[in-house]
PDB file of C-alpha atoms in Angstrom:
ATOM      1  CA  MET A  12      -1.080  15.887 -22.912  1.00 26.00           C
ATOM      2  CA  ARG A  13       1.248  15.284 -19.974  1.00 34.00           C
ATOM      3  CA  ARG A  14       4.902  16.149 -20.161  1.00 37.00           C
ATOM      4  CA  LEU A  15       7.593  13.791 -18.928  1.00 39.00           C
ATOM      5  CA  PHE A  16       9.994  15.009 -16.259  1.00 42.00           C
ATOM      6  CA  PRO A  17      13.345  13.216 -16.230  1.00 42.00           C
ATOM      7  CA  VAL A  18      15.086  12.773 -12.895  1.00 43.00           C
ATOM      8  CA  THR A  19      18.617  13.987 -13.601  1.00 42.00           C
ATOM      9  CA  ASP A  20      21.850  14.134 -11.615  1.00 46.00           C
ATOM     10  CA  GLU A  21      20.943  17.735 -10.857  1.00 46.00           C
ATOM     11  CA  THR A  22      17.557  16.672  -9.475  1.00 44.00           C
ATOM     12  CA  THR A  23      19.191  14.023  -7.300  1.00 43.00           C
ATOM     13  CA  SER A  24      21.691  16.499  -5.861  1.00 46.00           C
ATOM     14  CA  ARG A  25      18.882  18.895  -5.007  1.00 45.00           C
ATOM     15  CA  ALA A  26      17.009  16.174  -3.180  1.00 42.00           C
ATOM     16  CA  ALA A  27      20.169  15.410  -1.220  1.00 43.00           C
ATOM     17  CA  GLY A  28      20.241  18.972   0.085  1.00 43.00           C
ATOM     18  CA  GLY A  29      21.747  21.199  -2.613  1.00 40.00           C
ATOM     19  CA  ALA A  30      20.299  24.474  -3.835  1.00 34.00           C
ATOM     20  CA  ALA A  31      17.514  24.352  -6.389  1.00 33.00           C
ATOM     21  CA  GLY A  32      15.603  26.717  -8.546  1.00 32.00           C
ATOM     22  CA  ASP A  33      11.895  26.844  -9.228  1.00 32.00           C
ATOM     23  CA  ASP A  34      12.238  24.706 -12.351  1.00 30.00           C
ATOM     24  CA  ALA A  35      13.055  21.399 -10.645  1.00 29.00           C
ATOM     25  CA  VAL A  36       9.721  20.019 -11.826  1.00 29.00           C
ATOM     26  CA  GLU A  37       6.658  21.386 -13.548  1.00 28.00           C
ATOM     27  CA  GLY A  38       2.951  20.757 -12.979  1.00 30.00           C
ATOM     28  CA  ALA A  39       0.823  18.918 -15.516  1.00 32.00           C
ATOM     29  CA  GLY A  40      -1.695  20.480 -17.806  1.00 31.00           C
ATOM     30  CA  GLU A  41      -5.443  20.581 -17.451  1.00 29.00           C
ATOM     31  CA  GLY A  42      -6.758  17.463 -15.740  1.00 32.00           C
ATOM     32  CA  GLY A  43      -3.218  16.248 -15.180  1.00 33.00           C
ATOM     33  CA  VAL A  44      -0.909  15.500 -12.303  1.00 36.00           C
ATOM     34  CA  ALA A  45      -1.057  17.991  -9.463  1.00 37.00           C
ATOM     35  CA  GLY A  46       1.818  16.680  -7.379  1.00 39.00           C
ATOM     36  CA  VAL A  47       4.846  15.601  -9.398  1.00 39.00           C
ATOM     37  CA  SER A  48       7.813  16.509  -7.215  1.00 42.00           C
ATOM     38  CA  ALA A  49      11.585  16.111  -7.157  1.00 42.00           C
ATOM     39  CA  GLY A  50      11.861  14.513  -3.766  1.00 52.00           C
ATOM     40  CA  VAL A  51      10.523  13.453  -0.384  1.00 70.00           C
ATOM     41  CA  ARG A  52      12.506  16.467   0.766  1.00 67.00           C
ATOM     42  CA  ASP A  53      11.872  20.010  -0.358  1.00 63.00           C
ATOM     43  CA  PRO A  54      14.420  21.760  -2.645  1.00 59.00           C
ATOM     44  CA  ALA A  55      16.415  22.923   0.403  1.00 58.00           C
ATOM     45  CA  GLY A  56      16.756  19.362   1.669  1.00 66.00           C
ATOM     46  CA  ARG A  57      14.134  19.654   4.421  1.00 73.00           C
ATOM     47  CA  GLU A  58      12.402  16.347   5.101  1.00 79.00           C
ATOM     48  CA  TRP A  59       8.694  16.451   4.350  1.00 81.00           C
ATOM     49  CA  THR A  60       6.463  16.451   7.402  1.00 85.00           C
ATOM     50  CA  LEU A  61       3.878  13.771   8.028  1.00 87.00           C
ATOM     51  CA  ALA A  62       1.160  16.319   7.256  1.00 87.00           C
ATOM     52  CA  GLU A  63       2.741  17.106   3.877  1.00 88.00           C
ATOM     53  CA  LEU A  64       3.081  13.442   2.951  1.00 91.00           C
ATOM     54  CA  SER A  65      -0.490  12.805   4.123  1.00 92.00           C
ATOM     55  CA  ALA A  66      -1.762  15.579   1.874  1.00 90.00           C
ATOM     56  CA  ALA A  67       0.240  14.238  -1.084  1.00 90.00           C
ATOM     57  CA  TYR A  68      -1.201  10.737  -0.619  1.00 94.00           C
ATOM     58  CA  ALA A  69      -4.751  11.657   0.446  1.00 94.00           C
ATOM     59  CA  TYR A  70      -7.503   9.294  -0.673  1.00 95.00           C
ATOM     60  CA  PRO A  71     -10.009  10.661  -3.196  1.00 92.00           C
ATOM     61  CA  GLU A  72     -13.392  11.865  -1.964  1.00 87.00           C
ATOM     62  CA  LEU A  73     -15.532   8.793  -1.323  1.00 83.00           C
ATOM     63  CA  GLY A  74     -19.295   8.366  -1.089  1.00 77.00           C
ATOM     64  CA  PRO A  75     -22.064  10.161  -3.009  1.00 80.00           C
ATOM     65  CA  GLY A  76     -20.797  11.125  -6.432  1.00 73.00           C
ATOM     66  CA  GLY A  77     -17.540   9.240  -5.978  1.00 71.00           C
ATOM     67  CA  PRO A  78     -16.322   5.662  -5.476  1.00 75.00           C
ATOM     68  CA  GLN A  79     -17.781   3.750  -2.535  1.00 89.00           C
ATOM     69  CA  ALA A  80     -14.379   2.264  -1.662  1.00 95.00           C
ATOM     70  CA  TRP A  81     -10.829   2.840  -2.880  1.00 97.00           C
ATOM     71  CA  LEU A  82      -8.226   0.079  -2.934  1.00 98.00           C
ATOM     72  CA  ARG A  83      -4.635   1.248  -3.010  1.00 98.00           C
ATOM     73  CA  GLY A  84      -1.625  -1.042  -3.291  1.00 97.00           C
ATOM     74  CA  ASN A  85       1.830  -0.284  -1.917  1.00 97.00           C
ATOM     75  CA  MET A  86       4.791  -2.295  -3.174  1.00 95.00           C
ATOM     76  CA  VAL A  87       8.529  -1.990  -3.724  1.00 95.00           C
ATOM     77  CA  SER A  88      10.532  -3.348  -6.657  1.00 95.00           C
ATOM     78  CA  THR A  89      14.203  -3.371  -7.613  1.00 96.00           C
ATOM     79  CA  LEU A  90      15.387  -2.139 -11.004  1.00 95.00           C
ATOM     80  CA  ASP A  91      15.347  -5.728 -12.260  1.00 93.00           C
ATOM     81  CA  GLY A  92      11.818  -6.417 -11.006  1.00 92.00           C
ATOM     82  CA  ALA A  93      12.411  -8.225  -7.697  1.00 92.00           C
ATOM     83  CA  ALA A  94       9.796  -7.572  -5.011  1.00 91.00           C
ATOM     84  CA  GLN A  95      11.875  -9.305  -2.329  1.00 87.00           C
ATOM     85  CA  HIS A  96      15.386 -10.345  -1.409  1.00 88.00           C
ATOM     86  CA  ASP A  97      15.814 -13.535   0.586  1.00 85.00           C
ATOM     87  CA  GLY A  98      12.031 -13.651   0.859  1.00 78.00           C
ATOM     88  CA  ARG A  99      11.581 -10.230   2.456  1.00 81.00           C
ATOM     89  CA  SER A 100      11.000  -6.711   1.146  1.00 84.00           C
ATOM     90  CA  GLN A 101      12.989  -4.884   3.847  1.00 87.00           C
ATOM     91  CA  PRO A 102      16.434  -5.346   2.219  1.00 90.00           C
ATOM     92  CA  ILE A 103      15.326  -3.415  -0.891  1.00 91.00           C
ATOM     93  CA  SER A 104      13.577  -0.637   1.038  1.00 91.00           C
ATOM     94  CA  SER A 105      14.872   2.665   2.477  1.00 92.00           C
ATOM     95  CA  ALA A 106      14.130   5.168   5.227  1.00 90.00           C
ATOM     96  CA  ALA A 107      12.067   7.289   2.826  1.00 90.00           C
ATOM     97  CA  ASP A 108      10.172   4.216   1.676  1.00 93.00           C
ATOM     98  CA  MET A 109       9.332   3.415   5.287  1.00 92.00           C
ATOM     99  CA  ARG A 110       8.125   6.995   5.881  1.00 92.00           C
ATOM    100  CA  ILE A 111       5.731   6.639   2.977  1.00 93.00           C
ATOM    101  CA  PHE A 112       4.783   3.134   4.152  1.00 93.00           C
ATOM    102  CA  GLY A 113       3.840   4.572   7.547  1.00 93.00           C
ATOM    103  CA  THR A 114       1.953   7.465   5.965  1.00 94.00           C
ATOM    104  CA  LEU A 115      -0.120   5.164   3.770  1.00 96.00           C
ATOM    105  CA  ARG A 116      -1.000   3.036   6.776  1.00 95.00           C
ATOM    106  CA  GLY A 117      -1.910   6.168   8.714  1.00 95.00           C
ATOM    107  CA  LEU A 118      -4.422   7.161   6.032  1.00 96.00           C
ATOM    108  CA  ALA A 119      -6.083   3.747   5.642  1.00 97.00           C
ATOM    109  CA  ASP A 120      -9.086   2.217   7.382  1.00 97.00           C
ATOM    110  CA  VAL A 121      -7.747  -1.287   6.842  1.00 98.00           C
ATOM    111  CA  VAL A 122      -4.579  -2.949   5.523  1.00 97.00           C
ATOM    112  CA  VAL A 123      -5.249  -6.074   3.452  1.00 97.00           C
ATOM    113  CA  VAL A 124      -2.425  -8.610   3.377  1.00 96.00           C
ATOM    114  CA  GLY A 125      -1.942 -12.206   2.290  1.00 95.00           C
ATOM    115  CA  ALA A 126      -1.387 -14.958   4.842  1.00 95.00           C
ATOM    116  CA  GLU A 127       1.976 -15.946   3.333  1.00 91.00           C
ATOM    117  CA  THR A 128       3.221 -12.378   3.733  1.00 89.00           C
ATOM    118  CA  VAL A 129       2.065 -12.380   7.362  1.00 91.00           C
ATOM    119  CA  ARG A 130       4.061 -15.543   7.984  1.00 88.00           C
ATOM    120  CA  ARG A 131       7.148 -14.490   6.010  1.00 85.00           C
ATOM    121  CA  GLU A 132       7.411 -10.848   7.101  1.00 81.00           C
ATOM    122  CA  GLY A 133       6.456 -11.384  10.761  1.00 80.00           C
ATOM    123  CA  TYR A 134       3.568  -8.940  10.489  1.00 85.00           C
ATOM    124  CA  ARG A 135       2.675  -6.842  13.496  1.00 89.00           C
ATOM    125  CA  PRO A 136      -0.488  -4.802  14.123  1.00 92.00           C
ATOM    126  CA  ALA A 137      -0.587  -1.212  12.918  1.00 92.00           C
ATOM    127  CA  ARG A 138       0.172   1.229  15.706  1.00 91.00           C
ATOM    128  CA  ALA A 139      -1.766   4.304  16.717  1.00 93.00           C
ATOM    129  CA  ARG A 140       0.240   7.455  15.998  1.00 90.00           C
ATOM    130  CA  ALA A 141      -0.373  10.473  18.204  1.00 92.00           C
ATOM    131  CA  GLU A 142       0.381  12.895  15.370  1.00 92.00           C
ATOM    132  CA  LEU A 143      -2.433  11.356  13.299  1.00 91.00           C
ATOM    133  CA  ALA A 144      -4.983  10.943  16.093  1.00 94.00           C
ATOM    134  CA  GLU A 145      -6.864  14.175  15.454  1.00 93.00           C
ATOM    135  CA  ALA A 146      -7.071  13.663  11.687  1.00 93.00           C
ATOM    136  CA  ARG A 147      -8.228  10.059  12.044  1.00 94.00           C
ATOM    137  CA  GLU A 148     -10.863  11.003  14.579  1.00 95.00           C
ATOM    138  CA  ALA A 149     -12.139  13.804  12.324  1.00 94.00           C
ATOM    139  CA  ALA A 150     -12.389  11.303   9.459  1.00 92.00           C
ATOM    140  CA  GLY A 151     -14.356   8.860  11.613  1.00 93.00           C
ATOM    141  CA  GLN A 152     -11.508   6.350  11.674  1.00 95.00           C
ATOM    142  CA  ALA A 153     -10.275   4.097  14.463  1.00 96.00           C
ATOM    143  CA  PRO A 154      -7.001   5.101  16.153  1.00 95.00           C
ATOM    144  CA  ALA A 155      -5.117   2.717  13.830  1.00 96.00           C
ATOM    145  CA  PRO A 156      -6.045   0.732  10.728  1.00 97.00           C
ATOM    146  CA  ALA A 157      -7.178  -2.831  11.159  1.00 97.00           C
ATOM    147  CA  ILE A 158      -5.128  -5.564   9.503  1.00 97.00           C
ATOM    148  CA  ALA A 159      -7.191  -7.901   7.299  1.00 98.00           C
ATOM    149  CA  VAL A 160      -5.441 -11.202   6.564  1.00 97.00           C
ATOM    150  CA  VAL A 161      -6.560 -13.064   3.433  1.00 97.00           C
ATOM    151  CA  SER A 162      -6.389 -16.796   4.077  1.00 96.00           C
ATOM    152  CA  ALA A 163      -8.167 -19.801   2.585  1.00 95.00           C
ATOM    153  CA  SER A 164      -6.647 -22.319   5.010  1.00 95.00           C
ATOM    154  CA  LEU A 165      -6.694 -20.147   8.170  1.00 96.00           C
ATOM    155  CA  ASP A 166      -3.320 -21.714   8.951  1.00 94.00           C
ATOM    156  CA  LEU A 167      -2.087 -18.774  11.005  1.00 94.00           C
ATOM    157  CA  ASP A 168      -0.063 -18.316  14.179  1.00 93.00           C
ATOM    158  CA  TYR A 169      -2.573 -16.804  16.566  1.00 94.00           C
ATOM    159  CA  GLY A 170       0.145 -16.261  19.138  1.00 92.00           C
ATOM    160  CA  LEU A 171       1.585 -13.397  17.056  1.00 92.00           C
ATOM    161  CA  PRO A 172       1.106  -9.818  18.318  1.00 93.00           C
ATOM    162  CA  LEU A 173      -1.062  -9.293  15.233  1.00 94.00           C
ATOM    163  CA  PHE A 174      -3.706 -11.334  17.058  1.00 94.00           C
ATOM    164  CA  THR A 175      -2.749 -10.973  20.716  1.00 94.00           C
ATOM    165  CA  SER A 176      -2.279  -7.207  20.968  1.00 93.00           C
ATOM    166  CA  PRO A 177      -3.775  -5.228  18.066  1.00 94.00           C
ATOM    167  CA  VAL A 178      -5.059  -1.688  18.634  1.00 93.00           C
ATOM    168  CA  VAL A 179      -8.207  -2.752  16.771  1.00 94.00           C
ATOM    169  CA  PRO A 180      -9.230  -6.394  16.232  1.00 95.00           C
ATOM    170  CA  THR A 181      -7.526  -8.142  13.335  1.00 97.00           C
ATOM    171  CA  LEU A 182      -9.800  -9.349  10.545  1.00 98.00           C
ATOM    172  CA  VAL A 183      -9.430 -12.652   8.715  1.00 98.00           C
ATOM    173  CA  LEU A 184     -10.944 -12.827   5.224  1.00 98.00           C
ATOM    174  CA  THR A 185     -11.799 -16.328   4.060  1.00 97.00           C
ATOM    175  CA  GLY A 186     -14.356 -18.314   2.064  1.00 97.00           C
ATOM    176  CA  ALA A 187     -17.662 -19.814   3.132  1.00 97.00           C
ATOM    177  CA  ALA A 188     -16.207 -23.333   2.791  1.00 96.00           C
ATOM    178  CA  ALA A 189     -13.371 -22.693   5.256  1.00 96.00           C
ATOM    179  CA  ALA A 190     -12.917 -25.431   7.870  1.00 96.00           C
ATOM    180  CA  PRO A 191     -15.332 -24.674  10.765  1.00 96.00           C
ATOM    181  CA  ASP A 192     -12.817 -25.693  13.427  1.00 97.00           C
ATOM    182  CA  ARG A 193     -10.246 -23.245  12.049  1.00 97.00           C
ATOM    183  CA  VAL A 194     -12.848 -20.487  11.907  1.00 97.00           C
ATOM    184  CA  ALA A 195     -13.623 -21.206  15.567  1.00 97.00           C
ATOM    185  CA  THR A 196      -9.910 -21.101  16.449  1.00 97.00           C
ATOM    186  CA  ALA A 197      -9.498 -17.717  14.758  1.00 97.00           C
ATOM    187  CA  GLU A 198     -12.524 -16.279  16.543  1.00 97.00           C
ATOM    188  CA  LYS A 199     -11.371 -17.679  19.886  1.00 96.00           C
ATOM    189  CA  ALA A 200      -8.059 -15.859  19.337  1.00 95.00           C
ATOM    190  CA  GLY A 201      -9.973 -12.583  19.022  1.00 95.00           C
ATOM    191  CA  ALA A 202      -9.930 -12.224  15.242  1.00 96.00           C
ATOM    192  CA  ARG A 203     -13.071 -11.236  13.370  1.00 97.00           C
ATOM    193  CA  VAL A 204     -13.690 -13.719  10.562  1.00 97.00           C
ATOM    194  CA  VAL A 205     -15.221 -12.156   7.449  1.00 97.00           C
ATOM    195  CA  ILE A 206     -16.667 -14.411   4.751  1.00 97.00           C
ATOM    196  CA  ALA A 207     -15.771 -13.068   1.305  1.00 97.00           C
ATOM    197  CA  GLY A 208     -16.278 -15.946  -1.090  1.00 96.00           C
ATOM    198  CA  ASP A 209     -18.543 -18.933  -1.749  1.00 95.00           C
ATOM    199  CA  GLY A 210     -15.788 -21.545  -1.818  1.00 94.00           C
ATOM    200  CA  VAL A 211     -12.649 -22.063   0.237  1.00 89.00           C
ATOM    201  CA  GLY A 212     -10.811 -19.013  -1.097  1.00 92.00           C
ATOM    202  CA  VAL A 213     -11.529 -15.305  -1.110  1.00 96.00           C
ATOM    203  CA  ASP A 214     -13.202 -13.511  -4.022  1.00 97.00           C
ATOM    204  CA  PRO A 215     -11.441 -10.124  -4.375  1.00 97.00           C
ATOM    205  CA  VAL A 216     -14.647  -8.343  -5.418  1.00 97.00           C
ATOM    206  CA  ARG A 217     -16.497  -9.774  -2.438  1.00 97.00           C
ATOM    207  CA  ALA A 218     -13.587  -8.856  -0.153  1.00 97.00           C
ATOM    208  CA  VAL A 219     -13.749  -5.173  -1.125  1.00 97.00           C
ATOM    209  CA  GLN A 220     -17.529  -5.178  -0.717  1.00 95.00           C
ATOM    210  CA  ALA A 221     -17.386  -6.917   2.666  1.00 96.00           C
ATOM    211  CA  LEU A 222     -14.806  -4.486   4.015  1.00 97.00           C
ATOM    212  CA  ALA A 223     -16.810  -1.508   2.741  1.00 95.00           C
ATOM    213  CA  GLU A 224     -19.910  -2.870   4.483  1.00 94.00           C
ATOM    214  CA  LEU A 225     -17.911  -2.862   7.722  1.00 95.00           C
ATOM    215  CA  GLY A 226     -17.164   0.837   7.162  1.00 94.00           C
ATOM    216  CA  HIS A 227     -13.661   0.273   5.772  1.00 96.00           C
ATOM    217  CA  THR A 228     -13.689   2.298   2.544  1.00 96.00           C
ATOM    218  CA  ARG A 229     -10.059   3.492   2.470  1.00 97.00           C
ATOM    219  CA  LEU A 230      -8.318   0.235   1.672  1.00 98.00           C
ATOM    220  CA  LEU A 231      -4.588  -0.457   1.447  1.00 98.00           C
ATOM    221  CA  THR A 232      -2.937  -3.693   0.398  1.00 97.00           C
ATOM    222  CA  GLU A 233       0.724  -4.458   1.003  1.00 92.00           C
ATOM    223  CA  GLY A 234       0.710  -7.726  -0.932  1.00 85.00           C
ATOM    224  CA  GLY A 235       2.291 -10.106  -1.208  1.00 89.00           C
ATOM    225  CA  PRO A 236       2.685 -10.667  -4.923  1.00 92.00           C
ATOM    226  CA  ARG A 237       0.130 -13.456  -5.165  1.00 93.00           C
ATOM    227  CA  LEU A 238      -2.581 -11.391  -3.453  1.00 95.00           C
ATOM    228  CA  LEU A 239      -1.774  -8.314  -5.520  1.00 96.00           C
ATOM    229  CA  GLY A 240      -1.965 -10.417  -8.681  1.00 95.00           C
ATOM    230  CA  GLN A 241      -5.427 -11.659  -7.675  1.00 95.00           C
ATOM    231  CA  LEU A 242      -6.615  -8.106  -7.032  1.00 96.00           C
ATOM    232  CA  VAL A 243      -5.257  -6.944 -10.390  1.00 95.00           C
ATOM    233  CA  ALA A 244      -6.861  -9.863 -12.228  1.00 94.00           C
ATOM    234  CA  ALA A 245     -10.211  -9.132 -10.557  1.00 95.00           C
ATOM    235  CA  GLY A 246     -10.038  -5.478 -11.604  1.00 95.00           C
ATOM    236  CA  VAL A 247     -10.483  -4.097  -8.091  1.00 96.00           C
ATOM    237  CA  LEU A 248      -7.156  -2.269  -7.685  1.00 97.00           C
ATOM    238  CA  ASP A 249      -7.774   1.485  -8.025  1.00 97.00           C
ATOM    239  CA  GLU A 250      -4.273   2.786  -7.330  1.00 97.00           C
ATOM    240  CA  LEU A 251      -0.710   1.523  -7.037  1.00 98.00           C
ATOM    241  CA  CYS A 252       1.970   3.236  -4.980  1.00 97.00           C
ATOM    242  CA  LEU A 253       5.182   1.753  -6.338  1.00 97.00           C
ATOM    243  CA  THR A 254       8.668   2.339  -4.965  1.00 96.00           C
ATOM    244  CA  ILE A 255      11.426   1.708  -7.496  1.00 96.00           C
ATOM    245  CA  SER A 256      14.519   0.752  -5.536  1.00 95.00           C
ATOM    246  CA  PRO A 257      17.858   1.610  -7.219  1.00 94.00           C
ATOM    247  CA  MET A 258      19.141  -1.913  -6.611  1.00 95.00           C
ATOM    248  CA  LEU A 259      19.810  -5.023  -8.685  1.00 94.00           C
ATOM    249  CA  THR A 260      19.386  -8.488  -7.193  1.00 93.00           C
ATOM    250  CA  ALA A 261      19.213 -10.963 -10.120  1.00 91.00           C
ATOM    251  CA  GLY A 262      18.067 -14.389  -8.909  1.00 87.00           C
ATOM    252  CA  ASP A 263      14.504 -15.643  -9.183  1.00 87.00           C
ATOM    253  CA  ALA A 264      12.669 -13.439  -6.673  1.00 87.00           C
ATOM    254  CA  GLN A 265       8.993 -12.788  -7.251  1.00 88.00           C
ATOM    255  CA  ARG A 266       7.906  -9.585  -8.949  1.00 92.00           C
ATOM    256  CA  ILE A 267       5.272  -7.390  -7.299  1.00 92.00           C
ATOM    257  CA  ALA A 268       2.284  -9.246  -8.802  1.00 92.00           C
ATOM    258  CA  GLY A 269       1.949 -12.931  -9.616  1.00 90.00           C
ATOM    259  CA  GLY A 270      -0.695 -15.344 -10.787  1.00 84.00           C
ATOM    260  CA  PRO A 271      -2.565 -15.554 -14.105  1.00 82.00           C
ATOM    261  CA  ALA A 272      -2.089 -12.761 -16.625  1.00 86.00           C
ATOM    262  CA  VAL A 273      -4.960 -10.409 -17.404  1.00 88.00           C
ATOM    263  CA  ALA A 274      -6.455 -10.761 -20.881  1.00 86.00           C
ATOM    264  CA  VAL A 275      -5.720  -7.143 -21.796  1.00 89.00           C
ATOM    265  CA  PRO A 276      -3.144  -5.003 -19.936  1.00 90.00           C
ATOM    266  CA  GLU A 277      -4.880  -2.283 -17.952  1.00 90.00           C
ATOM    267  CA  ARG A 278      -3.464   1.226 -18.328  1.00 93.00           C
ATOM    268  CA  PHE A 279      -2.946   3.349 -15.196  1.00 95.00           C
ATOM    269  CA  GLU A 280      -1.958   7.026 -15.176  1.00 94.00           C
ATOM    270  CA  LEU A 281       0.750   8.732 -13.158  1.00 93.00           C
ATOM    271  CA  ALA A 282      -0.691  10.799 -10.295  1.00 91.00           C
ATOM    272  CA  SER A 283       2.562  11.855  -8.594  1.00 90.00           C
ATOM    273  CA  LEU A 284       6.275  11.094  -8.559  1.00 90.00           C
ATOM    274  CA  LEU A 285       8.696  11.719  -5.701  1.00 89.00           C
ATOM    275  CA  GLU A 286      12.416  10.963  -5.414  1.00 87.00           C
ATOM    276  CA  GLU A 287      14.937  10.630  -2.613  1.00 88.00           C
ATOM    277  CA  GLU A 288      18.465   9.185  -2.784  1.00 88.00           C
ATOM    278  CA  GLY A 289      17.711   7.430  -6.062  1.00 89.00           C
ATOM    279  CA  PHE A 290      14.468   5.812  -4.870  1.00 92.00           C
ATOM    280  CA  LEU A 291      11.446   6.754  -6.977  1.00 93.00           C
ATOM    281  CA  PHE A 292       8.012   6.848  -5.387  1.00 93.00           C
ATOM    282  CA  GLY A 293       5.319   6.694  -8.052  1.00 94.00           C
ATOM    283  CA  ARG A 294       1.580   6.816  -7.540  1.00 94.00           C
ATOM    284  CA  TYR A 295      -0.529   5.452 -10.391  1.00 96.00           C
ATOM    285  CA  ARG A 296      -4.324   5.554 -10.657  1.00 95.00           C
ATOM    286  CA  ARG A 297      -6.800   3.677 -12.796  1.00 92.00           C
ATOM    287  CA  ARG A 298      -7.658   5.737 -15.882  1.00 86.00           C
TER     288      ARG A 298
END
């Protein structure tokens, strides 16, 4: 049985740099959470290093005896459930959120993202980080994760840096019935087109399988909400890293997952919880 650990005013002040005792948080019982923590800083206010964050968010062991691929989602939501403000996630994010965002990218083989999010957020290719080069090489990974864009229409701006100057070639996931001329345009722009569905659109199960067959087994999706909803409905999401932003926006912004509801809500379990300046960084895994 796991115990709940409330984040109190005292916890928040510790994360901001005040003194703290050893009882800021407690570990879980047998088989429980190993990394529930009071902040993205240590009790003395020291910012966690990239190595410490990487260890906290490490992918599970993959391959023989374990899963063949692991799909992790990373999203941010306000207190009232908005995943965006004025169509973008940046206004509800924070410096700590961006550190974790960068860490999750640094651990992944590939980042899966919807075409609408690419257009709306002005997506750029993932960059190679010198401080992660040795670890990625040891893990058999490319210098930076590839970006895999999910698109049925292939209506993309191939003049974006995502296609003109990626560290590793950008992938485009689409269906077998995609327009041949648009497939040719994508390939001419240097993208690798991956067929992951029998029709026009992408089948989430096929997408995970296709990426794994290319050697991409550590998968990360950054949405948007429609893509995340499709992955949830297909039952292929293994883990969700969710930032709760201490903001209220009202309005009619999308929540983190859209689309049809699942027949039965799927229960995830808390793997770790971090806090900094009121932002909560939860990591939930499929039970």
